[in-house]
Coordinates of C-alpha atoms in Angstrom, one line a residue:
W26 CA 18.2 13.1 -0.9
A27 CA 21.7 12.9 0.6
Q28 CA 20.3 13.5 4.1
E29 CA 23.3 11.5 5.5
W30 CA 26.6 10.9 3.8
G31 CA 27.9 7.8 5.5
N32 CA 27.6 5.6 2.4
I33 CA 30.4 7.5 0.7
Y34 CA 32.7 7.2 3.6
D35 CA 34.9 4.8 1.7
V36 CA 35.5 7.5 -0.9
V37 CA 36.7 10.1 1.5
A38 CA 38.2 8.0 4.3
P39 CA 41.5 9.4 5.5
A40 CA 44.6 7.4 4.5
G41 CA 45.9 5.4 7.4
A42 CA 43.0 6.2 9.8
G43 CA 40.2 5.4 7.5
N44 CA 40.0 1.6 8.0
V45 CA 38.7 1.2 11.6
G46 CA 39.1 -2.5 11.3
Y47 CA 35.5 -3.7 11.5
D48 CA 32.0 -3.2 10.1
V49 CA 29.1 -3.7 12.5
G50 CA 27.1 -5.4 9.8
D51 CA 29.8 -7.9 9.2
L52 CA 30.2 -8.5 12.9
L53 CA 26.4 -9.2 13.3
K54 CA 26.5 -11.6 10.4
A55 CA 29.6 -13.4 11.7
K56 CA 27.9 -14.0 15.0
G57 CA 24.7 -15.3 13.4
Y58 CA 22.5 -12.4 14.3
Q59 CA 19.0 -12.4 12.7
P60 CA 16.6 -9.4 12.9
V61 CA 14.8 -10.6 16.1
K62 CA 18.1 -11.1 17.8
M63 CA 19.2 -7.6 16.8
V64 CA 16.0 -6.2 18.5
K65 CA 16.7 -8.4 21.6
Q66 CA 20.2 -6.8 21.8
G67 CA 18.7 -3.4 21.6
E68 CA 16.3 -4.3 24.4
A69 CA 19.2 -5.6 26.4
F70 CA 20.9 -2.1 26.3
Y71 CA 17.8 -0.5 27.9
S72 CA 17.5 -3.4 30.4
S73 CA 21.1 -2.8 31.4
L74 CA 20.0 0.7 32.4
G75 CA 17.3 -0.7 34.6
F76 CA 14.3 -0.4 32.3
P77 CA 11.8 -3.3 32.5
A78 CA 11.8 -5.8 29.6
L79 CA 9.4 -5.2 26.7
P80 CA 6.0 -6.9 27.1
G81 CA 5.4 -10.3 25.5
T82 CA 2.9 -8.7 23.1
F83 CA 5.8 -6.6 21.6
W84 CA 7.3 -9.8 20.2
E85 CA 3.9 -11.1 19.0
R86 CA 2.6 -8.0 17.4
S87 CA 5.6 -6.0 16.1
Q88 CA 6.6 -6.2 12.4
I89 CA 10.3 -6.8 12.7
T90 CA 10.8 -8.1 9.1
K91 CA 9.1 -7.4 5.9
P92 CA 6.1 -9.7 5.3
A93 CA 6.4 -12.0 2.3
D94 CA 2.7 -12.0 1.4
R95 CA 1.9 -8.3 1.1
E96 CA 3.3 -4.8 0.4
V97 CA 4.0 -2.7 3.5
I98 CA 5.5 0.7 4.3
C99 CA 9.0 -0.2 5.4
H100 CA 9.8 3.2 7.0
A101 CA 10.7 2.3 10.6
S102 CA 8.4 3.5 13.3
A103 CA 7.5 2.8 16.9
W104 CA 4.0 2.5 18.3
D105 CA 2.1 2.7 21.6
V106 CA -1.2 1.3 20.5
D107 CA -3.2 1.4 23.8
A108 CA -1.3 4.1 25.7
V109 CA -0.7 1.5 28.4
D110 CA 1.8 -1.2 27.4
D111 CA 1.0 -2.4 23.9
L112 CA 4.3 -1.3 22.5
R113 CA 5.4 -2.3 18.9
I114 CA 7.9 -1.4 16.2
K115 CA 7.3 -1.6 12.5
M116 CA 10.5 -2.3 10.4
C117 CA 11.7 -4.3 7.5
T118 CA 14.9 -5.1 9.4
K119 CA 18.0 -6.3 7.6
V120 CA 21.2 -7.5 9.2
N121 CA 23.3 -4.4 8.8
A122 CA 24.8 -1.6 10.8
D123 CA 22.2 1.0 9.9
D124 CA 19.3 -1.2 11.0
F125 CA 21.1 -2.0 14.2
V126 CA 21.3 1.7 15.0
T127 CA 17.7 2.2 13.9
I128 CA 16.5 -0.5 16.3
H129 CA 18.1 1.4 19.2
H130 CA 16.4 4.6 17.9
E131 CA 12.9 3.1 17.6
L132 CA 13.1 1.3 21.0
G133 CA 13.9 4.7 22.5
H134 CA 10.4 5.8 21.4
N135 CA 8.9 2.8 23.0
Y136 CA 10.6 3.2 26.3
Y137 CA 9.7 6.9 26.3
Q138 CA 6.1 6.0 25.6
R139 CA 6.0 3.5 28.4
A140 CA 7.7 5.9 30.9
Y141 CA 5.0 8.6 30.5
N142 CA 2.0 6.2 30.2
K143 CA 0.7 7.2 33.7
Q144 CA 0.5 10.9 32.7
P145 CA -2.9 12.4 31.8
F146 CA -3.8 12.0 28.1
L147 CA -2.7 15.5 27.1
Y148 CA 0.8 15.0 28.6
K149 CA 1.5 11.6 27.0
N150 CA 4.2 12.9 24.6
G151 CA 7.8 14.0 24.6
A152 CA 8.8 17.2 26.4
N153 CA 9.2 18.6 22.9
D154 CA 9.3 16.9 19.5
G155 CA 13.1 16.8 19.6
F156 CA 13.2 14.8 22.8
H157 CA 11.3 11.9 21.4
E158 CA 13.7 11.6 18.5
A159 CA 16.8 12.1 20.6
I160 CA 16.4 9.4 23.2
G161 CA 17.1 6.3 21.1
D162 CA 19.9 8.1 19.3
T163 CA 21.5 9.0 22.6
V164 CA 21.6 5.3 23.4
A165 CA 22.9 4.5 19.8
L166 CA 25.9 6.9 20.4
S167 CA 26.9 4.3 23.0
I168 CA 27.5 1.7 20.3
T169 CA 31.2 2.2 20.7
P170 CA 34.0 -0.4 20.2
D171 CA 34.1 -1.1 23.9
Y172 CA 30.3 -1.8 24.0
L173 CA 30.7 -4.1 21.0
V174 CA 33.3 -6.0 23.0
K175 CA 31.0 -6.2 26.1
I176 CA 28.2 -7.8 24.1
G177 CA 30.5 -10.3 22.4
L178 CA 30.4 -8.8 18.8
L179 CA 34.0 -7.5 18.7
D180 CA 37.2 -9.1 19.9
Q181 CA 39.1 -7.0 22.4
A182 CA 42.2 -7.3 20.2
K183 CA 40.4 -5.6 17.3
V184 CA 39.3 -2.5 19.2
P185 CA 40.5 0.4 17.1
T186 CA 43.5 2.2 18.6
P187 CA 43.4 6.0 19.2
D188 CA 45.1 6.6 15.9
K189 CA 41.9 5.4 14.2
D190 CA 39.7 7.9 16.0
I191 CA 39.7 10.3 13.0
G192 CA 38.2 7.6 10.9
L193 CA 35.6 6.7 13.5
L194 CA 34.6 10.3 14.0
L195 CA 34.5 11.1 10.3
R196 CA 32.2 8.2 9.7
Q197 CA 30.0 9.4 12.5
A198 CA 30.1 13.0 11.3
M199 CA 29.0 12.1 7.8
D200 CA 25.7 11.0 9.3
K201 CA 25.3 13.2 12.3
V202 CA 26.8 16.5 11.1
A203 CA 26.0 16.3 7.4
F204 CA 22.3 15.7 8.4
L205 CA 22.0 19.1 10.2
P206 CA 21.4 21.3 7.1
F207 CA 19.0 18.8 5.6
G208 CA 17.2 18.5 8.9
L209 CA 16.6 22.3 8.8
M210 CA 15.7 22.7 5.2
V211 CA 12.9 20.2 4.9
D212 CA 10.5 22.2 7.0
K213 CA 12.0 25.4 5.5
W214 CA 10.6 24.1 2.2
R215 CA 7.3 23.1 3.8
W216 CA 6.8 26.4 5.5
G217 CA 7.6 28.1 2.2
V218 CA 4.8 26.2 0.6
F219 CA 2.4 27.1 3.4
S220 CA 3.2 30.8 3.2
G221 CA 3.0 30.9 -0.6
E222 CA 6.7 31.9 -0.9
I223 CA 7.2 28.7 -2.8
P224 CA 4.3 28.6 -5.4
T225 CA 2.6 25.5 -6.6
S226 CA 4.3 26.1 -9.9
G227 CA 7.7 26.0 -8.3
Y228 CA 7.8 23.1 -5.8
Q229 CA 10.8 21.5 -7.4
A230 CA 12.7 24.7 -8.0
G231 CA 12.1 25.7 -4.4
W232 CA 13.4 22.4 -3.2
D233 CA 16.5 22.6 -5.4
K234 CA 17.3 26.1 -4.2
L235 CA 17.2 25.2 -0.5
R236 CA 19.2 22.1 -1.1
L237 CA 21.9 24.2 -2.7
Q238 CA 21.7 26.9 -0.1
Y239 CA 21.9 24.6 2.9
Q240 CA 23.5 21.4 1.8
G241 CA 25.7 22.7 -1.1
I242 CA 24.4 20.0 -3.5
V243 CA 22.6 20.0 -6.8
P244 CA 20.5 17.2 -8.5
P245 CA 22.6 14.7 -10.4
V246 CA 20.4 15.1 -13.4
A247 CA 18.3 18.0 -14.7
R248 CA 15.0 18.6 -12.8
D249 CA 11.9 20.6 -13.8
E250 CA 8.4 21.1 -12.5
T251 CA 7.3 17.7 -13.8
K252 CA 9.4 16.3 -10.9
F253 CA 8.6 16.4 -7.2
D254 CA 11.6 15.3 -5.3
A255 CA 10.3 16.6 -1.9
G256 CA 7.4 14.1 -2.2
G257 CA 10.0 11.3 -2.2
K258 CA 10.8 12.1 1.5
Y259 CA 8.4 10.1 3.6
H260 CA 7.7 12.9 6.1
I261 CA 6.3 15.3 3.4
P262 CA 3.4 13.2 2.1
A263 CA 2.9 11.7 5.6
A264 CA 2.7 15.3 7.1
V265 CA 5.3 14.6 9.8
P266 CA 7.0 17.7 11.1
Y267 CA 10.8 17.5 10.5
T268 CA 12.4 20.1 12.6
R269 CA 12.2 17.6 15.5
Y270 CA 15.0 15.7 13.8
F271 CA 17.2 18.8 13.6
L272 CA 16.6 19.4 17.3
A273 CA 17.2 15.8 18.1
R274 CA 20.7 15.9 16.5
V275 CA 21.6 18.6 19.0
L276 CA 19.8 17.1 22.0
Q277 CA 21.2 13.6 21.6
F278 CA 24.8 14.8 22.2
Q279 CA 23.7 16.9 25.1
F280 CA 21.9 13.9 26.7
Y281 CA 24.9 11.7 25.8
K282 CA 27.4 13.9 27.5
A283 CA 25.2 14.2 30.6
A284 CA 24.9 10.4 30.7
C285 CA 28.7 10.0 30.3
D286 CA 29.4 12.6 33.0
Q287 CA 27.0 10.8 35.4
S288 CA 28.7 7.5 34.7
G289 CA 32.1 9.0 35.6
W290 CA 33.6 8.6 32.1
K291 CA 37.0 10.2 31.9
G292 CA 38.2 9.5 28.3
P293 CA 37.4 11.2 25.0
L294 CA 33.6 11.7 24.8
H295 CA 33.2 9.7 21.6
R296 CA 34.6 6.6 23.2
C297 CA 32.1 6.6 26.1
S298 CA 29.4 4.0 26.5
F299 CA 27.0 4.2 29.5
F300 CA 25.8 0.6 28.9
D301 CA 25.0 -1.2 32.2
D302 CA 24.8 2.0 34.3
K303 CA 21.6 1.9 36.3
A304 CA 22.2 5.2 38.0
V305 CA 22.1 6.8 34.5
G306 CA 18.9 4.9 33.7
T307 CA 17.2 6.1 36.9
K308 CA 17.9 9.7 36.1
L309 CA 16.9 9.2 32.4
N310 CA 13.6 7.6 33.5
A311 CA 12.9 10.6 35.7
M312 CA 13.0 12.8 32.7
L313 CA 11.1 10.5 30.4
S314 CA 8.3 9.9 32.9
M315 CA 7.5 13.6 33.0
G316 CA 6.2 13.3 29.4
Q317 CA 4.9 16.7 28.4
S318 CA 3.6 17.6 31.9
K319 CA 6.2 20.3 32.4
P320 CA 7.8 22.8 30.0
W321 CA 10.6 21.2 28.1
P322 CA 13.4 23.2 29.9
D323 CA 12.2 21.6 33.2
A324 CA 12.6 18.1 31.7
L325 CA 16.0 19.0 30.2
Q326 CA 17.2 20.2 33.6
V327 CA 16.2 17.0 35.3
F328 CA 18.7 15.0 33.3
T329 CA 21.3 17.4 32.2
G330 CA 21.3 20.1 34.8
S331 CA 20.8 22.8 32.2
R332 CA 17.6 24.5 31.0
E333 CA 19.0 25.4 27.6
M334 CA 19.6 23.3 24.5
S335 CA 23.2 23.6 23.5
G336 CA 25.5 22.4 20.7
K337 CA 28.5 22.4 23.0
A338 CA 28.5 18.6 23.5
L339 CA 28.3 18.0 19.8
V340 CA 31.3 20.3 19.3
E341 CA 33.2 18.5 22.1
Y342 CA 32.4 15.1 20.6
F343 CA 33.8 16.0 17.2
A344 CA 36.6 18.3 18.4
P345 CA 39.5 15.9 17.4
L346 CA 37.9 15.7 13.9
K347 CA 37.5 19.4 13.7
A348 CA 41.2 20.0 14.5
W349 CA 42.2 17.4 11.9
L350 CA 40.0 19.0 9.2
D351 CA 41.3 22.5 10.0
V352 CA 44.8 21.2 9.1
Q353 CA 43.6 19.3 6.0
N354 CA 41.6 22.3 4.6
K355 CA 44.1 25.0 5.4
G356 CA 44.5 27.3 2.4
K357 CA 41.8 25.6 0.4
P358 CA 38.6 27.4 -0.8
Q359 CA 35.6 26.5 1.3
G360 CA 31.9 26.8 0.8
W361 CA 30.0 27.0 -2.5

């Protein structure tokens, strides 16, 4: 469904800056990482912020790799089974860059669940849906070249020079920015179904219309009402609201900038990693432990100092790429 475009990066990579010099998946394989070790490394990031280690039961009861003896749903998810400390993830982890990022994302759910487990039952949730999805992605934004050096995955001599930043940012934008219209349109389609604006006889047409309107794409082959592309997106048949992911794409950059500011980072925002900064972890935990006990602007203010969600941090993060794209696209027709 083209929700993220990173897999075509090699097709559009800018000449000269496109090859950043490493692939995280290749680095993991070269260092002998297996799925469990990848999860251990994800845990280590949170531990570096001062969060306690995951419980022993996490390693006994999580599904980290796909079972060989039965079919399972491989869609990654995080679970707090007893609302105390029975934390688990369910993944079919493979040794690649995408799953390395996904691990950091899913563990964000687990650490959030643990942080608010002392709250009354009704408050055991994220401040809003977007918060829960944003926490792990905030951490994943810290998977920078310097972080990879610190954990022994990347040699210092191979850290991309600043002239490679456009390549790094474009690769990131093809996932983070390209997702935004998709993140908005999934629930636009669902709400259209609920309201009757999209009739039962037009589920596919309604989906295709929104995809063109928001993403600027069309199906690669002809579709009709015998097809149901929306049903191929896990969150539709599973009845999982999707706007949370749109909000999370905005919030994660806002959280990330706040963490980088707290850590005293002075360079370009996209090069910041707050790994091993316990002061950031303390402030982050203060927000997480609130759960849903206060209105979400209160929780946001605890960590960022602001009561409003803002896309300014996202714009700052990608500012060098935006300037480069403005030059590349000058005089060319834009839109569809």
